[in-house]
Coordinates of C-alpha atoms and ligand atoms in Angstrom, one line a residue:
X218 CA 18.4 -20.1 -18.8
X219 CA 15.7 -18.5 -21.0
X220 CA 13.0 -16.9 -18.9
X221 CA 9.6 -15.5 -19.8
X222 CA 10.6 -11.9 -18.9
X223 CA 14.0 -10.4 -19.4
X224 CA 16.3 -9.9 -16.4
X225 CA 15.1 -7.2 -13.9
X226 CA 17.6 -4.4 -13.7
X227 CA 18.3 -1.4 -11.5
X228 CA 17.4 1.9 -12.9
X229 CA 19.8 4.7 -12.2
X230 CA 20.1 8.2 -13.8
X231 CA 17.7 7.2 -16.6
X232 CA 19.4 4.0 -17.6
X233 CA 19.0 0.3 -16.8
X234 CA 22.2 -0.7 -15.2
X235 CA 24.3 -3.7 -16.1
X236 CA 24.1 -6.2 -13.3
X237 CA 27.4 -7.7 -12.1
X238 CA 26.1 -8.8 -8.7
X239 CA 24.3 -11.8 -7.2
X240 CA 21.0 -12.7 -8.6
X241 CA 17.8 -14.1 -7.3
X242 CA 15.1 -16.0 -9.2
X243 CA 11.7 -14.4 -9.6
X244 CA 8.9 -17.1 -9.6
X245 CA 5.4 -16.9 -11.0
X246 CA 3.0 -17.9 -8.2
X247 CA 0.6 -19.0 -10.9
X248 CA 2.8 -21.9 -12.0
X249 CA 5.8 -22.0 -9.6
X250 CA 8.1 -21.5 -12.6
X251 CA 11.1 -19.1 -12.8
X252 CA 10.0 -16.1 -14.9
X253 CA 13.0 -13.7 -14.4
X254 CA 16.0 -13.0 -12.3
X255 CA 16.6 -10.0 -10.1
X256 CA 19.8 -8.3 -8.8
X257 CA 20.6 -8.4 -5.1
X258 CA 22.1 -5.0 -5.1
X259 CA 25.0 -3.8 -2.9
X260 CA 25.4 -0.7 -0.8
X261 CA 27.5 0.8 -3.6
X262 CA 24.6 0.4 -6.1
X263 CA 22.4 2.3 -3.6
X264 CA 25.1 5.0 -3.3
X265 CA 25.1 5.4 -7.1
X266 CA 21.3 5.8 -7.2
X267 CA 21.3 8.3 -4.3
X268 CA 24.1 10.3 -6.1
X269 CA 22.1 10.3 -9.3
X270 CA 19.0 11.5 -7.4
X271 CA 21.0 14.2 -5.6
X272 CA 22.4 15.4 -8.9
X273 CA 18.9 15.6 -10.4
X274 CA 17.5 17.4 -7.4
X275 CA 18.5 21.1 -8.0
X276 CA 17.0 21.3 -11.5
X277 CA 13.9 19.3 -10.7
X278 CA 13.1 21.0 -7.4
X279 CA 13.8 24.4 -9.0
X280 CA 11.3 23.9 -11.7
X281 CA 7.8 25.5 -11.0
X282 CA 5.3 22.8 -9.9
X283 CA 3.1 23.7 -12.8
X284 CA 5.9 22.5 -15.1
X285 CA 6.7 19.3 -13.1
X286 CA 3.1 18.3 -13.2
X287 CA 3.1 18.3 -17.0
X288 CA 5.2 15.1 -16.9
X289 CA 2.6 13.4 -14.8
X290 CA -0.3 14.5 -17.1
X291 CA 1.6 12.6 -19.9
X292 CA 2.4 9.7 -17.6
X293 CA -1.2 9.3 -16.6
X294 CA -2.1 8.9 -20.3
X295 CA 0.7 6.4 -20.8
X296 CA -0.7 4.3 -17.8
X297 CA -4.1 4.4 -19.5
X298 CA -2.7 3.4 -22.9
X299 CA -0.6 0.6 -21.4
X300 CA -3.1 -0.8 -18.9
X301 CA -3.4 -4.2 -20.5
X302 CA 0.3 -4.8 -20.5
X303 CA 0.8 -3.4 -17.0
X304 CA -2.0 -5.7 -15.7
X305 CA -0.4 -8.7 -17.3
X306 CA 2.9 -8.0 -15.6
X307 CA 1.1 -7.8 -12.2
X308 CA -0.9 -11.0 -12.9
X309 CA 2.3 -12.9 -13.9
X310 CA 4.5 -11.8 -11.0
X311 CA 1.9 -11.5 -8.2
X312 CA -0.7 -14.1 -9.1
X313 CA -3.8 -11.9 -8.8
X314 CA -6.4 -12.2 -11.6
X315 CA -6.2 -10.0 -14.7
X316 CA -9.4 -8.2 -13.5
X317 CA -7.8 -7.4 -10.1
X318 CA -4.6 -6.4 -11.8
X319 CA -6.4 -3.9 -14.1
X320 CA -8.2 -2.5 -11.0
X321 CA -4.8 -2.0 -9.5
X322 CA -3.5 0.0 -12.4
X323 CA -6.7 2.0 -12.4
X324 CA -5.9 2.9 -8.8
X325 CA -2.4 4.0 -9.9
X326 CA -4.0 6.2 -12.5
X327 CA -6.2 7.8 -9.9
X328 CA -3.2 8.4 -7.7
X329 CA -1.4 10.0 -10.6
X330 CA -4.5 12.2 -11.3
X331 CA -4.4 13.4 -7.7
X332 CA -0.8 14.3 -8.0
X333 CA -1.7 16.4 -11.1
X334 CA -4.0 18.5 -8.9
X335 CA -1.2 19.3 -6.5
X336 CA -0.6 22.9 -7.8
X337 CA -4.2 23.6 -6.8
X338 CA -3.7 22.2 -3.3
X339 CA -0.5 23.8 -2.2
X340 CA -1.0 27.4 -3.2
X341 CA 0.8 28.6 -0.1
X342 CA -0.3 31.5 2.0
X343 CA 0.6 35.2 2.2
X344 CA -0.6 37.9 4.6
X345 CA 0.4 41.5 5.6
X346 CA 1.1 40.8 9.3
X347 CA 2.0 44.4 10.3
X348 CA 2.1 47.6 8.3
X349 CA 4.4 47.0 5.2
X350 CA 5.5 43.5 6.5
X351 CA 4.4 40.4 4.7
X352 CA 4.6 36.7 5.8
X353 CA 4.6 34.0 3.2
X354 CA 4.6 30.2 3.7
X355 CA 5.6 27.7 1.0
X356 CA 5.8 23.9 0.8
X357 CA 9.4 23.0 -0.2
X358 CA 10.6 19.5 -1.1
X359 CA 13.0 17.5 1.2
X360 CA 15.6 16.2 -1.3
X361 CA 16.2 12.6 -2.1
X362 CA 13.5 10.3 -0.6
X363 CA 13.1 6.5 -0.6
X364 CA 10.0 4.3 -1.1
X365 CA 10.1 0.6 0.0
X366 CA 7.3 -1.6 -1.3
X367 CA 5.7 -5.0 -0.4
X368 CA 4.7 -7.8 -2.8
X369 CA 0.9 -7.4 -2.8
X370 CA 0.5 -4.4 -5.1
X371 CA 3.6 -4.2 -7.4
X372 CA 2.1 -1.3 -9.3
X373 CA -0.2 0.5 -7.0
X374 CA 1.9 0.8 -3.8
X375 CA 4.8 2.5 -5.7
X376 CA 2.1 5.0 -6.9
X377 CA 1.1 5.7 -3.3
X378 CA 4.4 7.6 -3.1
X379 CA 6.0 8.4 -6.4
X380 CA 3.6 10.8 -8.1
X381 CA 3.1 12.9 -5.0
X382 CA 6.7 12.9 -3.8
X383 CA 8.0 13.8 -7.3
X384 CA 5.4 16.4 -8.2
X385 CA 6.2 18.1 -4.9
X386 CA 9.8 18.4 -6.1
X387 CA 11.7 15.5 -4.4
X388 CA 13.8 12.9 -6.2
X389 CA 13.4 9.2 -5.4
X390 CA 14.9 5.8 -5.0
X391 CA 12.3 3.0 -5.1
X392 CA 13.1 -0.5 -3.6
X393 CA 10.4 -2.9 -5.0
X394 CA 9.6 -6.2 -3.3
X395 CA 12.1 -8.9 -4.3
X396 CA 9.1 -11.1 -4.9
X397 CA 7.6 -8.8 -7.6
X398 CA 10.2 -6.6 -9.1
X399 CA 9.1 -6.7 -12.8
X400 CA 6.4 -4.1 -12.8
X401 CA 8.7 -1.4 -11.5
X402 CA 11.0 -1.6 -14.5
X403 CA 8.1 -0.9 -16.8
X404 CA 7.0 2.1 -14.6
X405 CA 10.5 3.5 -15.0
X406 CA 10.3 3.2 -18.8
X407 CA 6.9 5.0 -18.9
X408 CA 8.1 7.8 -16.6
X409 CA 11.0 8.3 -19.0
X410 CA 8.7 8.3 -22.0
X411 CA 6.5 10.9 -20.2
X412 CA 9.6 13.2 -20.1
X413 CA 10.8 12.7 -16.5
X414 CA 14.4 14.0 -16.3
X415 CA 17.1 11.3 -15.7
X416 CA 17.9 10.8 -12.1
X417 CA 14.6 12.0 -10.7
X418 CA 13.3 8.4 -10.3
X419 CA 15.7 5.5 -9.6
X420 CA 15.2 1.8 -8.7
X421 CA 17.5 -0.3 -6.6
X422 CA 16.5 -4.0 -6.3
X423 CA 17.3 -6.3 -3.4
X424 CA 16.3 -7.7 -0.2
X425 CA 16.6 -6.6 3.5
X426 CA 20.2 -5.6 3.0
X427 CA 19.2 -2.7 0.7
X428 CA 16.4 -1.7 3.1
X429 CA 19.0 -1.5 5.9
X430 CA 21.3 0.5 3.6
X431 CA 18.5 3.0 2.7
X432 CA 17.7 3.6 6.4
X433 CA 21.3 4.6 7.1
X434 CA 22.2 6.4 3.9
X435 CA 23.0 10.0 4.8
X436 CA 21.8 11.3 1.4
X437 CA 18.2 10.1 1.9
X438 CA 16.0 12.6 3.8
X439 CA 12.8 10.6 4.2
X440 CA 11.7 6.9 4.0
X441 CA 8.3 5.6 3.3
X442 CA 7.7 1.9 3.9
X443 CA 4.8 -0.5 3.3
X444 CA 4.9 -4.1 4.5
X445 CA 4.5 -6.3 7.5
X446 CA 4.3 -4.8 11.1
X447 CA 7.5 -6.6 12.1
X448 CA 9.5 -5.0 9.3
X449 CA 7.7 -1.6 9.6
X450 CA 8.9 -1.4 13.2
X451 CA 12.5 -2.3 12.2
X452 CA 12.5 0.3 9.4
X453 CA 10.8 3.0 11.5
X454 CA 13.4 2.6 14.2
X455 CA 16.3 2.4 11.8
X456 CA 15.3 5.4 9.7
X457 CA 14.4 7.7 12.5
X458 CA 17.5 6.5 14.3
X459 CA 19.5 8.3 11.6
X460 CA 17.2 11.3 12.0
X461 CA 15.2 10.7 8.8
X462 CA 11.5 11.4 8.5
X463 CA 9.6 8.1 8.2
X464 CA 6.1 6.8 7.7
X465 CA 5.9 3.0 7.9
X466 CA 2.7 1.1 7.2
X467 CA 2.4 -2.3 8.7
X468 CA 0.2 -5.4 8.7
X469 CA -3.5 -5.7 9.5
X470 CA -6.2 -7.8 11.1
X471 CA -9.4 -6.1 9.9
X472 CA -12.6 -6.9 11.8
X473 CA -16.1 -6.8 10.2
X474 CA -18.9 -6.4 12.7
X475 CA -22.1 -8.0 11.3
X476 CA -25.5 -7.4 13.0
X477 CA -28.5 -9.5 12.4
X478 CA -30.4 -6.7 10.7
X479 CA -27.7 -6.2 8.0
X480 CA -28.9 -6.4 4.4
X481 CA -28.5 -10.1 3.6
X482 CA -27.3 -10.2 0.0
X483 CA -25.2 -7.0 0.2
X484 CA -23.5 -8.1 3.4
X485 CA -22.8 -11.7 2.3
X486 CA -21.4 -10.7 -1.0
X487 CA -19.4 -7.8 0.5
X488 CA -17.8 -9.9 3.2
X489 CA -16.8 -12.7 0.9
X490 CA -15.5 -10.3 -1.8
X491 CA -13.5 -8.5 0.9
X492 CA -11.9 -11.7 2.3
X493 CA -11.2 -13.3 -1.1
X494 CA -10.3 -10.4 -3.4
X495 CA -6.6 -10.5 -4.4
X496 CA -6.6 -14.0 -2.6
X497 CA -6.9 -12.2 0.7
X498 CA -3.5 -10.6 0.3
X499 CA -4.7 -7.0 0.9
X500 CA -4.0 -5.1 4.1
X501 CA -7.7 -4.0 3.8
X502 CA -9.1 -7.5 3.5
X503 CA -11.7 -8.9 5.8
X504 CA -9.8 -11.2 8.2
X505 CA -12.3 -11.6 11.0
X506 CA -16.0 -11.3 11.0
X507 CA -17.7 -10.7 14.4
X508 CA -21.2 -12.1 14.2
X509 CA -23.3 -10.3 16.8
X510 CA -26.4 -12.3 17.9
X511 CA -28.4 -14.5 15.4
X512 CA -26.5 -14.2 12.1
X513 CA -26.7 -17.8 10.9
X514 CA -28.7 -16.7 7.8
X515 CA -25.9 -14.4 6.8
X516 CA -23.2 -17.0 7.4
X517 CA -25.2 -19.5 5.3
X518 CA -25.4 -17.0 2.4
X519 CA -21.7 -16.2 2.7
X520 CA -20.9 -19.9 2.2
X521 CA -23.1 -19.9 -0.9
X522 CA -21.2 -16.9 -2.2
X523 CA -17.8 -18.4 -1.4
X524 CA -18.6 -21.6 -3.3
X525 CA -19.0 -19.5 -6.5
X526 CA -15.3 -18.6 -6.2
X527 CA -13.2 -20.9 -8.4
X528 CA -9.4 -20.8 -8.0
X529 CA -7.7 -20.2 -11.3
X530 CA -10.9 -18.5 -12.6
X531 CA -12.1 -15.7 -10.3
X532 CA -9.5 -16.3 -7.6
X533 CA -5.8 -15.8 -8.1
X534 CA -2.9 -17.6 -6.4
X535 CA -1.2 -16.6 -3.2
X536 CA 2.4 -15.4 -3.5
X537 CA 4.5 -18.4 -2.6
X538 CA 4.7 -22.0 -1.4
X539 CA 5.5 -20.8 2.1
X540 CA 2.5 -18.5 2.1
X541 CA 0.2 -21.4 1.0
X542 CA 1.6 -23.6 3.7
X543 CA 1.3 -20.8 6.4
X544 CA -2.3 -20.1 5.5
X545 CA -3.3 -23.8 5.5
X546 CA -1.5 -24.3 8.8
X547 CA -3.7 -21.5 10.4
X548 CA -6.8 -23.2 9.2
X549 CA -5.8 -26.7 10.5
X550 CA -4.7 -25.3 13.8
X551 CA -8.0 -23.5 14.3
X552 CA -9.9 -26.7 13.3
X553 CA -7.9 -28.7 15.8
X554 CA -8.7 -26.2 18.5
X555 CA -12.4 -26.6 17.9
X556 CA -13.4 -24.2 15.1
X557 CA -15.7 -25.4 12.4
X558 CA -14.5 -25.1 8.8
X559 CA -17.6 -24.4 6.7
X560 CA -15.9 -23.8 3.3
X561 CA -12.5 -25.4 3.0
X562 CA -9.8 -24.0 0.6
X563 CA -7.0 -26.3 1.7
X564 CA -5.2 -28.7 -0.7
X565 CA -6.4 -26.8 -3.7
X566 CA -4.8 -27.2 -7.2
X567 CA -5.7 -25.8 -10.6
X568 CA -5.6 -28.0 -13.6
X569 CA -2.7 -27.2 -15.9
X570 CA -1.1 -25.1 -13.2
X571 CA -0.3 -27.8 -10.6
X572 CA 2.9 -26.0 -9.6
X573 CA 0.9 -22.8 -8.7
X574 CA 0.3 -21.7 -5.1
X575 CA -3.5 -21.7 -4.8
X576 CA -5.7 -21.6 -1.7
X577 CA -9.4 -21.8 -2.1
X578 CA -11.9 -19.5 -0.3
X579 CA -12.2 -20.5 3.3
X580 CA -14.9 -19.7 6.0
X581 CA -14.3 -20.9 9.6
X582 CA -17.0 -20.5 12.2
X583 CA -16.9 -20.6 15.9
X584 CA -13.4 -19.3 16.2
X585 CA -12.5 -18.1 19.7
X586 CA -10.3 -15.1 20.6
X587 CA -7.5 -17.2 22.0
X588 CA -6.8 -19.0 18.7
X589 CA -3.8 -17.8 16.6
X590 CA -6.1 -17.4 13.5
X591 CA -8.1 -14.7 15.4
X592 CA -5.0 -12.7 16.5
X593 CA -2.4 -13.0 13.8
X594 CA -2.4 -11.8 10.2
X595 CA -3.2 -14.8 7.9
X596 CA -3.0 -12.9 4.6
X597 CA -5.0 -15.4 2.5
X598 CA -8.6 -15.9 1.3
X599 CA -9.8 -16.9 4.7
X600 CA -12.3 -15.3 7.1
X601 CA -12.7 -16.5 10.6
X602 CA -16.0 -15.9 12.4
X603 CA -16.2 -15.1 16.1
X604 CA -19.7 -15.0 17.7
X605 CA -20.6 -12.4 20.4
X606 CA -23.8 -11.6 22.2
X607 CA -23.8 -7.9 21.7
X608 CA -22.2 -4.9 20.1
X609 CA -20.2 -3.9 23.2
X610 CA -18.5 -7.3 23.3
X611 CA -17.8 -7.0 19.5
X612 CA -16.2 -3.6 19.8
X613 CA -14.1 -4.7 22.8
X614 CA -12.8 -7.6 20.6
X615 CA -12.0 -5.2 17.7
X616 CA -10.3 -2.8 20.2
X617 CA -8.2 -5.6 21.6
X618 CA -6.3 -6.2 18.3
X619 CA -2.9 -4.6 18.2
X620 CA -3.5 -3.7 14.6
X621 CA -5.8 -0.9 13.4
X622 CA -5.9 -0.6 9.7
X623 CA -9.6 -1.0 8.9
X624 CA -12.9 -2.0 10.6
X625 CA -16.4 -2.3 9.1
X626 CA -19.9 -2.6 10.4
X627 CA -22.8 -4.1 8.5
X628 CA -26.3 -3.0 9.7
X629 CA -29.3 -1.0 8.7
X630 CA -29.3 0.9 11.9
X631 CA -27.6 4.3 11.7
X632 CA -27.3 4.5 15.4
X633 CA -25.4 1.3 15.8
X634 CA -23.2 2.1 12.8
X635 CA -22.3 5.4 14.4
X636 CA -21.2 3.6 17.6
X637 CA -18.8 1.6 15.6
X638 CA -17.6 4.6 13.7
X639 CA -16.9 6.3 17.0
X640 CA -15.4 3.4 19.0
X641 CA -13.5 1.2 16.6
X642 CA -9.8 1.6 17.0
X643 CA -8.8 1.7 13.3
X644 CA -7.8 4.4 10.8
X645 CA -10.3 3.4 8.1
X646 CA -13.9 2.6 8.8
X647 CA -16.5 1.0 6.5
X648 CA -20.2 1.2 6.9
X649 CA -21.7 -1.6 4.8
X650 CA -18.5 -1.6 2.8
X651 CA -16.0 -4.5 3.3
X652 CA -12.9 -2.8 1.8
X653 CA -13.1 0.8 3.0
X654 CA -10.2 2.2 1.0
X655 CA -10.5 6.0 1.0
X656 CA -10.3 7.2 -2.6
X657 CA -8.3 10.3 -3.6
X658 CA -8.2 13.0 -2.3
X659 CA -8.9 11.2 1.0
X660 CA -5.8 9.8 2.6
X661 CA -4.8 6.2 3.3
X662 CA -3.4 5.1 6.6
X663 CA -4.1 2.9 9.7
X664 CA -3.7 3.3 13.4
X665 CA -1.9 1.3 16.1
X666 CA 0.5 -1.3 14.8
X667 CA -0.7 -0.8 11.3
X668 CA 1.2 2.5 10.9
X669 CA 4.2 4.2 12.5
X670 CA 4.8 7.8 11.9
X671 CA 2.6 10.9 11.8
X672 CA 1.1 11.5 8.3
X673 CA -0.9 9.2 6.1
X674 CA 0.8 7.9 2.9
X675 CA -1.5 9.3 0.3
X676 CA -4.0 12.2 -0.2
X677 CA -3.6 15.7 1.2
X678 CA -2.0 14.3 4.3
X679 CA 1.0 13.1 2.3
X680 CA 1.8 16.7 1.4
X681 CA 3.0 17.3 4.9
X682 CA 5.2 14.2 4.7
X683 CA 6.9 15.0 1.5
X684 CA 7.5 18.7 2.1
X685 CA 8.8 21.2 4.7
X686 CA 7.5 24.6 5.3
X687 CA 9.5 27.7 4.4
X688 CA 8.4 30.9 6.1
X689 CA 9.5 34.2 4.6
X690 CA 9.0 37.6 6.1
X691 CA 9.4 40.6 3.7
X692 CA 9.5 44.3 4.1
X693 CA 9.8 46.7 1.2
X694 CA 8.6 49.9 2.6
X695 CA 11.3 51.9 4.4
X696 CA 8.7 54.3 5.8
X697 CA 6.8 51.7 7.7
X698 CA 7.3 52.1 11.4
X699 CA 10.0 49.7 12.8
X700 CA 9.3 47.9 16.1
X701 CA 10.3 44.5 17.5
X702 CA 7.6 42.8 15.4
X703 CA 8.7 44.3 12.1
Ligands
NAD885 P1 7.5 -7.6 4.2 O1 7.4 -6.7 5.4 O2 8.0 -8.9 4.3 O3 8.4 -6.8 3.0 C1 8.2 -5.5 2.7 C2 9.5 -4.9 2.2 O4 10.5 -5.0 3.3 C3 10.1 -5.6 1.1 O5 10.6 -4.7 0.1 C4 11.2 -6.5 1.7 O6 12.4 -6.6 0.8 C5 11.6 -5.7 2.9 N1 12.1 -6.5 4.0 C6 11.7 -7.8 4.3 N2 12.2 -8.2 5.5 C7 13.0 -7.2 5.9 C8 13.9 -7.0 7.1 N3 14.0 -7.9 8.0 N4 14.5 -5.8 7.2 C9 14.4 -4.8 6.3 N5 13.6 -5.0 5.2 C10 12.9 -6.1 5.0 O7 6.0 -7.5 3.6 P2 5.4 -8.3 2.3 O8 5.3 -9.8 2.7 O9 6.1 -8.0 1.1 O10 3.9 -7.7 2.2 C11 2.8 -8.1 3.0 C12 2.7 -7.3 4.2 O11 2.5 -6.0 3.9 C13 1.4 -7.7 5.0 O12 1.7 -7.7 6.3 C14 0.4 -6.6 4.6 O13 -0.6 -6.4 5.6 C15 1.3 -5.4 4.5 N6 0.8 -4.3 3.8 C16 0.3 -3.3 4.5 C17 -0.3 -2.2 3.8 C18 -0.8 -1.0 4.6 O14 -1.2 -0.1 3.9 N7 -0.8 -1.0 5.9 C19 -0.4 -2.3 2.4 C20 0.1 -3.4 1.7 C21 0.7 -4.4 2.4

């Protein structure tokens, strides 16, 4: 069958590999049509990729970091030159709008730019620790590492890991989401064009079977994972069970605490943009607003803002038919349990794209903490509103969530904002900002069930994850006094 995009392939040792194995269809969520096919790789395919990465490792890790980084200077320029095409691929396979897709690539560019500054950040340390004796500390790479990605950012999430891990001297196997595998093939082409040696970056496509194989492959030294909490736990246990280093980012249920003194326009537009951007399929999206005291004026303005959002124009699709059904089920269950649907995105279709998986913006008021919609991750353009009488009750509610990716507060009071900054149980806090994603060089990572493992996945924190410390003690002067410390 002729498809819009050519067949997705694995990428091993600098070449796209012929696919003899089983295939899976890749659907466009914009139309529901098959736009490509993707290989369901086998353990043997993974072994081949790991062997290629192992073979490339000595030369790549042996190169001075100032030379490795040159590839990424060129690569950053290539991302900039190809931004339109890369954004189109994201739009087609993920369903987000072209504007959102471009913003995603811009973030990949920023992540690459950060990796280019790595030589300035990991200078190492040296000190004369006793007469004639010097200690030196250096960050050394780990070897072959793996990166496992989710569907919601086909271009950006791979860039959370690949530029930093590679600049620091590791070689990598990437496992893209089987729902959005197209972007990664283009990333591989651009890395090659930038001069990345063959074998340093490899792609193995597939589903959970490949993830399981990655976790137990003895050649892989570290695994980074981004996806749902359920799978993050499985991966963290499996990877550390075979004594690998692992950081596994999970799902989220982000709470936005809104006080009555919050700036009306800024708050309403921020909360609505946060819940509806990328059709709510962001781990940093506003999922639950906690309205503290009299906030009807803000809720009213939010509804006005939400009605300006038109599916197919400034709102993309969700990823699949199953996702659409799941999101609509949460809304209906909440309504049946007594919540009030103020703006209803159910049953939405887009003219000319009737097969697409669209859900309109949805605002549900008077949700209670016992409802599934207030506890579980919905991952759609939906915000539920819980009302509380005071800030303490709101913070208790936020703290009771098992997740802990982000939390935000909207107020004009510095003192109240400070209380939320101190007491919210989340890794990333926003003050009058609905999507508090730290930009480089600040690192990204949640708390609680939103992240398993020690380091954050980006920024300076990731240096500790992708490297190990080598400590060398040196003595050149035979006249220096010898004692047990020298
Ligand atoms: P997912 O967990 O279903 O899939 C993620 C990856 O795991 C995919 O590559 C998939 O092939 C693989 N996988 C799926 N089931 C598996 C299993 N049983 N065993 C082993 N591997 C398996 O996640 P998704 O639906 O692709 O992405 C959405 C989720 O990712 C949401 O929960 C979202 O909050 C989360 N997410 C979190 C962050 C963060 O920074 N915390 C960022 C982006 C997305």
